[in-house]
Amino acid sequence: MAEPKTLAEKIISRAAGHEVTAGDLAVVRVGMAMSVDSIAPSVIKIMREELGVPHVADPERVAIFIDHVAPACNVATAEGQAVVRRFVLEEGIRHFYDVGRGICHQVMVEENLARPGEVIVGSDSHSTSYGAIGAFGTGMGATDVAIAFATGRTWLKVPETIRVQLVGDLPRGVMAKDAALWLIGKLGIDGATYKAVEFHGAHRLSLASRLSLCCMTTELGAKAGMVAFPREELEARGLPAWLYPEPSASYEQTVEIRLDELEPQVASPDDVDNVSPVSEVAGTRIDQVFIGTCTNGRLEDLQAAASILRGRRIASHVRLIVIPASGRVLKEAIADGTMLALLEAGATIGTPGCGPCIGRHMGVLAAGEACFSTGNRNFRGRMGSADAAIYLGSPLTAAATAVVGAIADPRSLL
Amino acid sequence: MARVWKFGDDVDTDQIVPGRYAPYMTSEAEFFRYAFIEHRPEFAQNVRPGDIIVAGDNFGCGSSREYAPLALKKLGIAAIIANSFARIFFRNAINLGIPLFEDRAAVSALADGEEVELDVANGLLRTASGQIQLRKPPAFVQEILAAGTIVDYLRRYGRFPGE
Ligand code: SF4
């Protein structure tokens, strides 16, 4: 009899067409292979010139996004994007999302391109996000994605799994991002290297919160981060009947997060695991606040920020950059008044996409500046000058920080 | 002789090649000159083909950018020896045919600037004070490296490792 399996083992077994367990090498069918403007030119070149494969195996299982530098900021990026658009036309790729549609990970979920129970590979490390809807999403490099484009398949080592049990409810002023940062602070930025993370008890959180959690497992080094849905809820949620981890599956370790005892958390420079409760860094002066990214640029996040900013003004020395994760999020935030509240508070709005998250445009930092971001990485030099400081936290903490002009506990402003 | 370039723990891909120096932002002919531009500006200028990188835990953590290991390959790095590697970096580097060794004892025995000789095929390192036998990578990694790169492997065998 087959051993009781984790979610990762079950999904990979299906995609491989035979039973596998942690430690096995598996060759799997790829449900969707995803790439983005900054990497796709290399993927195309590797596929055609190095592998010698002229066409993608199945255009229906390829998705491409212009999001990392959208719109283009210089001639090099404009030319890269032109290469991508030409490829998309030549290959008849339908799942192509150009400037303004939004960040790959958000749109993959909005457009149902990442499907529950499938293995999804992306040329972007935060492809772990798709675990929020029950897919095994994993980030790979240009060569691996080129191989997936060319063959519709990939190979991987079946990971061990860390089980994370969420207990209780998030208190007012505390968000899923805080839980993710707390976990990274506890396990460290290599705490889940080569492993999968399975969240139990996260099915009660909103999709936006689940995406935040799964996205951040990349900062633990994880191969995938997935929400375990209870067996009895699968049907109602439209998920495959087999998509549950077996109760006696074997885990590398189990970690508990007491949501009800959690405070807002902040990651200080220069590593994502340099995490402390907001009280320890409160008062640190901030020049720029950035609300956006695949971690925290969704409607729920913008609404959270607006709940603090509505009727208030940001501090005079602060610039607040808000970039919705997708065009759809932008429209919804306009329709419900969230955007107006943010603008009236002093925010400036950027084209849906990655924005300044990776330090290429729309909010690059100067030496000596400090930024508070709702993104997922605070590595030195990530957002611009190597002598700029990046702090990470939730949209609520970011909004409070923008109002005060220094890192602030959002609970004092709610 | 090869020079050892020694680094600490958690060297992230933003340090290896910052996102704004990606080939996408600069050019294919140029991006690798920015390897460690802020973290260790003398690296790209002084590194010689055949040199090796030695690092602590979790080398290459962060983004999936293959141009990080590609920059090191283009600069002629012969091997990377670390306590451990981040997942995507490990895969990307092996795919590009850069030999990686996870060997804690070797890492602690080696100093920055030291001149050594590396026999990659046998995992043998000759230093001024003697020889170090490096821990062998897993079998599937050795198979890929023996073929050259993952692209060479696929072209030669028409199948994936482990298939
Ligand atoms: S928002 Fe930032 S972390 Fe997310 S995909 Fe874009 S660059 Fe990467």
JSON list of N, CA, C and O in Angstrom, two decimals, chain A residues 244-265:
[
{"chain": "A", "resi": 244, "resn": "TYR", "atom": "N", "xyz": [-6.24, 16.64, -0.41]},
{"chain": "A", "resi": 244, "resn": "TYR", "atom": "CA", "xyz": [-6.06, 16.86, 1.03]},
{"chain": "A", "resi": 244, "resn": "TYR", "atom": "C", "xyz": [-4.86, 16.03, 1.48]},
{"chain": "A", "resi": 244, "resn": "TYR", "atom": "O", "xyz": [-4.58, 14.98, 0.91]},
{"chain": "A", "resi": 245, "resn": "PRO", "atom": "N", "xyz": [-4.11, 16.52, 2.45]},
{"chain": "A", "resi": 245, "resn": "PRO", "atom": "CA", "xyz": [-3.01, 15.71, 2.97]},
{"chain": "A", "resi": 245, "resn": "PRO", "atom": "C", "xyz": [-3.57, 14.63, 3.88]},
{"chain": "A", "resi": 245, "resn": "PRO", "atom": "O", "xyz": [-4.53, 14.89, 4.61]},
{"chain": "A", "resi": 246, "resn": "GLU", "atom": "N", "xyz": [-3.01, 13.46, 3.82]},
{"chain": "A", "resi": 246, "resn": "GLU", "atom": "CA", "xyz": [-3.55, 12.40, 4.68]},
{"chain": "A", "resi": 246, "resn": "GLU", "atom": "C", "xyz": [-3.12, 12.66, 6.13]},
{"chain": "A", "resi": 246, "resn": "GLU", "atom": "O", "xyz": [-2.01, 13.11, 6.38]},
{"chain": "A", "resi": 247, "resn": "PRO", "atom": "N", "xyz": [-4.04, 12.39, 7.05]},
{"chain": "A", "resi": 247, "resn": "PRO", "atom": "CA", "xyz": [-3.78, 12.75, 8.45]},
{"chain": "A", "resi": 247, "resn": "PRO", "atom": "C", "xyz": [-2.50, 12.13, 9.01]},
{"chain": "A", "resi": 247, "resn": "PRO", "atom": "O", "xyz": [-1.83, 12.74, 9.83]},
{"chain": "A", "resi": 248, "resn": "SER", "atom": "N", "xyz": [-2.14, 10.95, 8.52]},
{"chain": "A", "resi": 248, "resn": "SER", "atom": "CA", "xyz": [-0.93, 10.33, 9.08]},
{"chain": "A", "resi": 248, "resn": "SER", "atom": "C", "xyz": [0.29, 10.53, 8.18]},
{"chain": "A", "resi": 248, "resn": "SER", "atom": "O", "xyz": [1.29, 9.83, 8.31]},
{"chain": "A", "resi": 249, "resn": "ALA", "atom": "N", "xyz": [0.21, 11.51, 7.26]},
{"chain": "A", "resi": 249, "resn": "ALA", "atom": "CA", "xyz": [1.37, 11.80, 6.42]},
{"chain": "A", "resi": 249, "resn": "ALA", "atom": "C", "xyz": [2.55, 12.19, 7.30]},
{"chain": "A", "resi": 249, "resn": "ALA", "atom": "O", "xyz": [2.36, 12.69, 8.41]},
{"chain": "A", "resi": 250, "resn": "SER", "atom": "N", "xyz": [3.77, 11.99, 6.77]},
{"chain": "A", "resi": 250, "resn": "SER", "atom": "CA", "xyz": [4.89, 12.29, 7.66]},
{"chain": "A", "resi": 250, "resn": "SER", "atom": "C", "xyz": [5.50, 13.64, 7.31]},
{"chain": "A", "resi": 250, "resn": "SER", "atom": "O", "xyz": [5.72, 13.98, 6.14]},
{"chain": "A", "resi": 251, "resn": "TYR", "atom": "N", "xyz": [5.73, 14.43, 8.36]},
{"chain": "A", "resi": 251, "resn": "TYR", "atom": "CA", "xyz": [6.23, 15.79, 8.22]},
{"chain": "A", "resi": 251, "resn": "TYR", "atom": "C", "xyz": [7.62, 15.91, 8.82]},
{"chain": "A", "resi": 251, "resn": "TYR", "atom": "O", "xyz": [7.93, 15.25, 9.81]},
{"chain": "A", "resi": 252, "resn": "GLU", "atom": "N", "xyz": [8.40, 16.79, 8.23]},
{"chain": "A", "resi": 252, "resn": "GLU", "atom": "CA", "xyz": [9.74, 17.01, 8.73]},
{"chain": "A", "resi": 252, "resn": "GLU", "atom": "C", "xyz": [9.69, 17.67, 10.10]},
{"chain": "A", "resi": 252, "resn": "GLU", "atom": "O", "xyz": [10.46, 17.36, 10.99]},
{"chain": "A", "resi": 253, "resn": "GLN", "atom": "N", "xyz": [8.75, 18.61, 10.26]},
{"chain": "A", "resi": 253, "resn": "GLN", "atom": "CA", "xyz": [8.49, 19.20, 11.58]},
{"chain": "A", "resi": 253, "resn": "GLN", "atom": "C", "xyz": [7.14, 19.91, 11.54]},
{"chain": "A", "resi": 253, "resn": "GLN", "atom": "O", "xyz": [6.60, 20.16, 10.46]},
{"chain": "A", "resi": 254, "resn": "THR", "atom": "N", "xyz": [6.61, 20.21, 12.71]},
{"chain": "A", "resi": 254, "resn": "THR", "atom": "CA", "xyz": [5.37, 20.98, 12.78]},
{"chain": "A", "resi": 254, "resn": "THR", "atom": "C", "xyz": [5.63, 22.24, 13.60]},
{"chain": "A", "resi": 254, "resn": "THR", "atom": "O", "xyz": [6.30, 22.20, 14.63]},
{"chain": "A", "resi": 255, "resn": "VAL", "atom": "N", "xyz": [5.16, 23.36, 13.08]},
{"chain": "A", "resi": 255, "resn": "VAL", "atom": "CA", "xyz": [5.32, 24.64, 13.77]},
{"chain": "A", "resi": 255, "resn": "VAL", "atom": "C", "xyz": [3.93, 25.22, 13.99]},
{"chain": "A", "resi": 255, "resn": "VAL", "atom": "O", "xyz": [3.06, 25.12, 13.12]},
{"chain": "A", "resi": 256, "resn": "GLU", "atom": "N", "xyz": [3.72, 25.82, 15.15]},
{"chain": "A", "resi": 256, "resn": "GLU", "atom": "CA", "xyz": [2.40, 26.40, 15.44]},
{"chain": "A", "resi": 256, "resn": "GLU", "atom": "C", "xyz": [2.51, 27.92, 15.43]},
{"chain": "A", "resi": 256, "resn": "GLU", "atom": "O", "xyz": [3.46, 28.47, 15.97]},
{"chain": "A", "resi": 257, "resn": "ILE", "atom": "N", "xyz": [1.55, 28.57, 14.78]},
{"chain": "A", "resi": 257, "resn": "ILE", "atom": "CA", "xyz": [1.48, 30.04, 14.88]},
{"chain": "A", "resi": 257, "resn": "ILE", "atom": "C", "xyz": [0.21, 30.39, 15.64]},
{"chain": "A", "resi": 257, "resn": "ILE", "atom": "O", "xyz": [-0.89, 30.07, 15.20]},
{"chain": "A", "resi": 258, "resn": "ARG", "atom": "N", "xyz": [0.37, 31.04, 16.78]},
{"chain": "A", "resi": 258, "resn": "ARG", "atom": "CA", "xyz": [-0.80, 31.50, 17.56]},
{"chain": "A", "resi": 258, "resn": "ARG", "atom": "C", "xyz": [-1.22, 32.85, 17.00]},
{"chain": "A", "resi": 258, "resn": "ARG", "atom": "O", "xyz": [-0.72, 33.89, 17.40]},
{"chain": "A", "resi": 259, "resn": "LEU", "atom": "N", "xyz": [-2.17, 32.81, 16.06]},
{"chain": "A", "resi": 259, "resn": "LEU", "atom": "CA", "xyz": [-2.60, 34.07, 15.44]},
{"chain": "A", "resi": 259, "resn": "LEU", "atom": "C", "xyz": [-3.15, 35.03, 16.49]},
{"chain": "A", "resi": 259, "resn": "LEU", "atom": "O", "xyz": [-2.90, 36.23, 16.44]},
{"chain": "A", "resi": 260, "resn": "ASP", "atom": "N", "xyz": [-3.89, 34.49, 17.45]},
{"chain": "A", "resi": 260, "resn": "ASP", "atom": "CA", "xyz": [-4.55, 35.36, 18.44]},
{"chain": "A", "resi": 260, "resn": "ASP", "atom": "C", "xyz": [-3.56, 36.09, 19.34]},
{"chain": "A", "resi": 260, "resn": "ASP", "atom": "O", "xyz": [-3.89, 37.09, 19.96]},
{"chain": "A", "resi": 261, "resn": "GLU", "atom": "N", "xyz": [-2.32, 35.61, 19.39]},
{"chain": "A", "resi": 261, "resn": "GLU", "atom": "CA", "xyz": [-1.33, 36.28, 20.26]},
{"chain": "A", "resi": 261, "resn": "GLU", "atom": "C", "xyz": [-0.36, 37.15, 19.46]},
{"chain": "A", "resi": 261, "resn": "GLU", "atom": "O", "xyz": [0.58, 37.71, 20.00]},
{"chain": "A", "resi": 262, "resn": "LEU", "atom": "N", "xyz": [-0.61, 37.21, 18.14]},
{"chain": "A", "resi": 262, "resn": "LEU", "atom": "CA", "xyz": [0.36, 37.87, 17.26]},
{"chain": "A", "resi": 262, "resn": "LEU", "atom": "C", "xyz": [0.23, 39.40, 17.31]},
{"chain": "A", "resi": 262, "resn": "LEU", "atom": "O", "xyz": [-0.86, 39.94, 17.37]},
{"chain": "A", "resi": 263, "resn": "GLU", "atom": "N", "xyz": [1.39, 40.07, 17.25]},
{"chain": "A", "resi": 263, "resn": "GLU", "atom": "CA", "xyz": [1.42, 41.53, 17.10]},
{"chain": "A", "resi": 263, "resn": "GLU", "atom": "C", "xyz": [1.86, 41.85, 15.67]},
{"chain": "A", "resi": 263, "resn": "GLU", "atom": "O", "xyz": [2.43, 40.99, 15.01]},
{"chain": "A", "resi": 264, "resn": "PRO", "atom": "N", "xyz": [1.68, 43.07, 15.21]},
{"chain": "A", "resi": 264, "resn": "PRO", "atom": "CA", "xyz": [2.25, 43.44, 13.91]},
{"chain": "A", "resi": 264, "resn": "PRO", "atom": "C", "xyz": [3.77, 43.22, 13.95]},
{"chain": "A", "resi": 264, "resn": "PRO", "atom": "O", "xyz": [4.42, 43.54, 14.95]},
{"chain": "A", "resi": 265, "resn": "GLN", "atom": "N", "xyz": [4.31, 42.69, 12.84]},
{"chain": "A", "resi": 265, "resn": "GLN", "atom": "CA", "xyz": [5.73, 42.35, 12.78]},
{"chain": "A", "resi": 265, "resn": "GLN", "atom": "C", "xyz": [6.41, 43.21, 11.71]},
{"chain": "A", "resi": 265, "resn": "GLN", "atom": "O", "xyz": [5.78, 43.59, 10.72]}
]
